[in-house]
mmCIF file of C-alpha atoms and ligand atoms in Angstrom:
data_model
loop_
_atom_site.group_PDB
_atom_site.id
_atom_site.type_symbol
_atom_site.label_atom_id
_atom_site.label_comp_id
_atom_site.label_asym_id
_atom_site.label_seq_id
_atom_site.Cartn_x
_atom_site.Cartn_y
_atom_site.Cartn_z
ATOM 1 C CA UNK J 1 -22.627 -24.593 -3.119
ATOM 2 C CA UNK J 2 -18.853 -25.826 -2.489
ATOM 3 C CA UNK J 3 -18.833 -24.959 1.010
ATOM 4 C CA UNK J 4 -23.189 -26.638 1.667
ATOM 5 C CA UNK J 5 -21.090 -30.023 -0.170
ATOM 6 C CA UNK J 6 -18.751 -30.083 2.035
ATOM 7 C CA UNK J 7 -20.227 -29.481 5.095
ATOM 8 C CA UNK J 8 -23.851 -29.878 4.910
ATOM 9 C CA UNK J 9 -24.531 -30.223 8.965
ATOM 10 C CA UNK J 10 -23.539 -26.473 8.815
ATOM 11 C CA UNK J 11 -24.869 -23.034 7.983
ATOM 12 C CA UNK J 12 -24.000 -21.876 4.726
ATOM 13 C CA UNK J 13 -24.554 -18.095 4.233
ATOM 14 C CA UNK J 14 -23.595 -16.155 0.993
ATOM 15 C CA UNK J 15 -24.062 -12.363 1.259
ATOM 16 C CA UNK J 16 -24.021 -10.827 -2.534
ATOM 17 C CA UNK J 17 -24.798 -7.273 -3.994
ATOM 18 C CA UNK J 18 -28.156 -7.361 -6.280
ATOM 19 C CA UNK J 19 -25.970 -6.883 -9.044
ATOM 20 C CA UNK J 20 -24.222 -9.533 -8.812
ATOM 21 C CA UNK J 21 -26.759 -12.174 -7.987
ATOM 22 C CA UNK J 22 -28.136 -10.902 -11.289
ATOM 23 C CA UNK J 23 -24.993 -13.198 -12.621
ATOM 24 C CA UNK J 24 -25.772 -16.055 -10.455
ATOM 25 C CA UNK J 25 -29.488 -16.322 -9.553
ATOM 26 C CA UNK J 26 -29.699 -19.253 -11.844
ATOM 27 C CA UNK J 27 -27.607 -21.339 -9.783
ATOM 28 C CA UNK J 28 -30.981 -22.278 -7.161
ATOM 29 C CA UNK J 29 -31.799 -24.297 -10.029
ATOM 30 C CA UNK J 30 -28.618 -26.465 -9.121
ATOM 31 C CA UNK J 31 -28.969 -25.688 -5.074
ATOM 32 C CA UNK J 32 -32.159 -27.403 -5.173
ATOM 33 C CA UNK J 33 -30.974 -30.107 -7.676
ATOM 34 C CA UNK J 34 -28.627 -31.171 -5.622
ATOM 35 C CA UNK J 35 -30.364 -30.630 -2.172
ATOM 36 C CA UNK J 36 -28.025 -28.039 -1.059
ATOM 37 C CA UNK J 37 -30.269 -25.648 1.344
ATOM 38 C CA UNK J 38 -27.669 -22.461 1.476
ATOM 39 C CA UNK J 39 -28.564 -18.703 2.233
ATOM 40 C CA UNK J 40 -28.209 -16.238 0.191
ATOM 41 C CA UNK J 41 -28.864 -12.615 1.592
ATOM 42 C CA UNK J 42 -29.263 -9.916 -1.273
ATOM 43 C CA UNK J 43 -28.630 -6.188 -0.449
ATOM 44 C CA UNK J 44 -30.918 -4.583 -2.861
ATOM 45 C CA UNK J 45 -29.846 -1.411 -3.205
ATOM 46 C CA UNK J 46 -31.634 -1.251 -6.867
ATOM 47 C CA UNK J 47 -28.492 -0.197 -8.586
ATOM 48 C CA UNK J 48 -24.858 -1.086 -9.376
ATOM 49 C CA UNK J 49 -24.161 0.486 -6.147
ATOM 50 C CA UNK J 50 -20.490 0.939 -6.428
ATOM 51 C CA UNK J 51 -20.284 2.080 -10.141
ATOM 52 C CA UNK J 52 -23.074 4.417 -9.694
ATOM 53 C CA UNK J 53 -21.074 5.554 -7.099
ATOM 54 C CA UNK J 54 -17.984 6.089 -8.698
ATOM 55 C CA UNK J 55 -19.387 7.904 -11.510
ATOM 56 C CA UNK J 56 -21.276 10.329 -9.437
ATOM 57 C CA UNK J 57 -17.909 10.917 -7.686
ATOM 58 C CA UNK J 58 -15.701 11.018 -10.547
ATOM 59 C CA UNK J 59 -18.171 12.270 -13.327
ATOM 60 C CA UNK J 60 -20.882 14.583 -11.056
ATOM 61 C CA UNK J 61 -24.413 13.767 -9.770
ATOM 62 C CA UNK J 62 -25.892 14.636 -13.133
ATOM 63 C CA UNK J 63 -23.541 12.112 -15.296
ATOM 64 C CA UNK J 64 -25.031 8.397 -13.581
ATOM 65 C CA UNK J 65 -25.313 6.216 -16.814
ATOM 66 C CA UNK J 66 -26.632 2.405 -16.833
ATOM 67 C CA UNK J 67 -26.038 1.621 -13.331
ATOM 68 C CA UNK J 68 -29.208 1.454 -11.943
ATOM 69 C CA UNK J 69 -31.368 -1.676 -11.980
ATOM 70 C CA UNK J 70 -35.098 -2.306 -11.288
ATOM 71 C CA UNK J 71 -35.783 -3.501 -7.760
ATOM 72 C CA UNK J 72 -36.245 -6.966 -8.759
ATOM 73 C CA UNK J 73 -37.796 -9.810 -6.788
ATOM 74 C CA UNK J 74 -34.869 -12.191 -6.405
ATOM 75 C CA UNK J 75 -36.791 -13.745 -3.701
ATOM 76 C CA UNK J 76 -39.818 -14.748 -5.848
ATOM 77 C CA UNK J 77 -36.858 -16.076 -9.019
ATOM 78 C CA UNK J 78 -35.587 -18.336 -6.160
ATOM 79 C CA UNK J 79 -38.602 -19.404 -5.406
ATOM 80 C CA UNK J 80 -39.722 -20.326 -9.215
ATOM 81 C CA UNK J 81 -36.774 -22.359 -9.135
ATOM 82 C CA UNK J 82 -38.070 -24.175 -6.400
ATOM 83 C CA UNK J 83 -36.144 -22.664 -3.836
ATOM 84 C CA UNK J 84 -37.377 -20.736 -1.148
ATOM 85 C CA UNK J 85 -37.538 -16.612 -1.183
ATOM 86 C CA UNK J 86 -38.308 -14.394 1.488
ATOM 87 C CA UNK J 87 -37.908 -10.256 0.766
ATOM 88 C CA UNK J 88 -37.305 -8.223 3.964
ATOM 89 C CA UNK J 89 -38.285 -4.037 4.071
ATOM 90 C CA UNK J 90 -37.382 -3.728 7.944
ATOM 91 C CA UNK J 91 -34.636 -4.520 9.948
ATOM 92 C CA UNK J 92 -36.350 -6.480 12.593
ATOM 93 C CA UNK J 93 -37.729 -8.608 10.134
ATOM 94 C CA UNK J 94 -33.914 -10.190 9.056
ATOM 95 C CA UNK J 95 -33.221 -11.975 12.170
ATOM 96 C CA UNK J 96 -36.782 -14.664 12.146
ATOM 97 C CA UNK J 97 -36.098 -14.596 8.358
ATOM 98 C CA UNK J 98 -32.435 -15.655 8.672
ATOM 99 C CA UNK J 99 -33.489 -18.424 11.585
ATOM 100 C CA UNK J 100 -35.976 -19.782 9.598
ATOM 101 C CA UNK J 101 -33.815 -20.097 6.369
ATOM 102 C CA UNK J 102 -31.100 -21.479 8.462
ATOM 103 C CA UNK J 103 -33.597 -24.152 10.011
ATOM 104 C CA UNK J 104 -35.267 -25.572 6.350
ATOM 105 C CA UNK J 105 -34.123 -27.733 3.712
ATOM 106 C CA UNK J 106 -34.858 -25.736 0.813
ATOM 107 C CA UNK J 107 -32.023 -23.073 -0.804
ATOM 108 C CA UNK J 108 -33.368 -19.390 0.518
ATOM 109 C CA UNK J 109 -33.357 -16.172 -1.018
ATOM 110 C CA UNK J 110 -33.452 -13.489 1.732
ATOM 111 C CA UNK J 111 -33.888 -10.101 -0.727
ATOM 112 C CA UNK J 112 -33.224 -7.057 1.169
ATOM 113 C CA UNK J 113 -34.214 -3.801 0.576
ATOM 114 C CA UNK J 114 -31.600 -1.308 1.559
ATOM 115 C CA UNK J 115 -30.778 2.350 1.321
ATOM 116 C CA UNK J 116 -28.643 3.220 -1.963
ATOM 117 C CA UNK J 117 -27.086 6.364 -0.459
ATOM 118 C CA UNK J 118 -24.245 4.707 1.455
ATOM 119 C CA UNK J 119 -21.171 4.117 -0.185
ATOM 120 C CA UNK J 120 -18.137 2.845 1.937
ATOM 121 C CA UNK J 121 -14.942 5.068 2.787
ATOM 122 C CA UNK J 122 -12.784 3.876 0.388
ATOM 123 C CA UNK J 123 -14.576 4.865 -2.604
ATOM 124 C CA UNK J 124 -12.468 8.575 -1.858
ATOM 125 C CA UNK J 125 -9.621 6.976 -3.305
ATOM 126 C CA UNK J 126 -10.412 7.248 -6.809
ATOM 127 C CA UNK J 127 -12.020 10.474 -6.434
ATOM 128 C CA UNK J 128 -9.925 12.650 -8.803
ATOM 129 C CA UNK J 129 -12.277 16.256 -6.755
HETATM 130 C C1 TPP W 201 -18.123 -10.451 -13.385
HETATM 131 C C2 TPP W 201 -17.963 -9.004 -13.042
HETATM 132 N N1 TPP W 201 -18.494 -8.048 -13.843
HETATM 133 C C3 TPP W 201 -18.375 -6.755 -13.533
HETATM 134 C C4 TPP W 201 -17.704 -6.375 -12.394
HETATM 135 C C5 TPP W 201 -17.517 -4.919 -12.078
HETATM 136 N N2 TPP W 201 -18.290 -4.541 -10.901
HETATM 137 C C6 TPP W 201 -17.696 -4.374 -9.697
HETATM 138 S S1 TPP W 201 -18.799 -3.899 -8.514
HETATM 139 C C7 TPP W 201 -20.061 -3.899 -9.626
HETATM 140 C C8 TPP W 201 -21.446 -3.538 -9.210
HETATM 141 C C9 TPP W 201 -21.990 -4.540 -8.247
HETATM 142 O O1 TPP W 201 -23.326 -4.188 -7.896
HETATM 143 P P1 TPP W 201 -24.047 -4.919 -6.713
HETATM 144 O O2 TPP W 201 -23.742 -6.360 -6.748
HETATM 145 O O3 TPP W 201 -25.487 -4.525 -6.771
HETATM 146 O O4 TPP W 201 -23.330 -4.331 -5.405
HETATM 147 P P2 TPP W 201 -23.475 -2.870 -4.745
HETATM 148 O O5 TPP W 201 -22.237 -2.139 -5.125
HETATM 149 O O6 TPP W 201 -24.728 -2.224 -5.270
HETATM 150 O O7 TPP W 201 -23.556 -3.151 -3.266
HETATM 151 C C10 TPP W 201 -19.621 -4.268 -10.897
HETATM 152 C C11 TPP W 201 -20.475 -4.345 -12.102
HETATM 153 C C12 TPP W 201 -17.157 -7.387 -11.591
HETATM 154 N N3 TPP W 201 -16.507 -7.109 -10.456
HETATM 155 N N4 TPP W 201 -17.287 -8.682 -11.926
HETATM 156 MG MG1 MG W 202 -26.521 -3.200 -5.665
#
């Protein structure tokens, strides 16, 4: 919202985990308060991708406990806050939905469904096996 206020002739584009837009979601309520038409892409892996992932490596496959989240429509809670929402399920679809979010004067939800599985490289470093 900081970064739209200061320089609203420009894109704006924050890129959060679904997790963690569970913490923030709310704030389209003040994005379209204060006419501040940012992105936000969600990568909605339906979990807390990185805990789940450290407890599968540092617990075992079996021992995954309150992680995982319901694959929520952040697109359609941005848009009942009278923001825009748009949920993507293919690749191909990101780039017209990231033009067009770019291009309007509403706040945008872009919620993306992605693959769980992948977990980045340095996740090995707390693997105690
Ligand atoms: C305010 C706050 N609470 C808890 C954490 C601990 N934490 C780090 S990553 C994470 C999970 C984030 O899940 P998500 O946003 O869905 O990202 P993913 O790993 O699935 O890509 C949590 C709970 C944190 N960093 N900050
Ligand atoms: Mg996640």
């Amino acid at each position: 919202m900081g970064a739209k206020a200061a320089f609203p002739d420009r894109p704006v584009v924050c890129t959060s985990g679904d997790g963690s837009i569970g913490f923030a979601i709310a704030e389209f309520d003040a994005m379209v308060r204060n006419r501040l038409p940012s992105v936000v892409v969600v990568l909605n892996n339906r979990a807390w991708g990185s805990s789940l992932h450290f407890q599968e490596r540092n617990s075992g496959p079996g021992r995954v406990h309150g992680t995982r989240l319901a694959a929520a429509r952040y697109d359609e809670v941005a848009a009942a806050l009278g923001g825009r929402g748009v949920r993507v399920t293919e690749v191909d679809a990101i780039g017209p939905a990231m033009r067009e979010a770019l291009s309007g004067e509403l706040p945008t939800c872009i919620n993306v469904e992605v693959e769980l599985g992948a977990a980045p490289p340095n996740m090995k470093v707390f693997a105690r096996r």
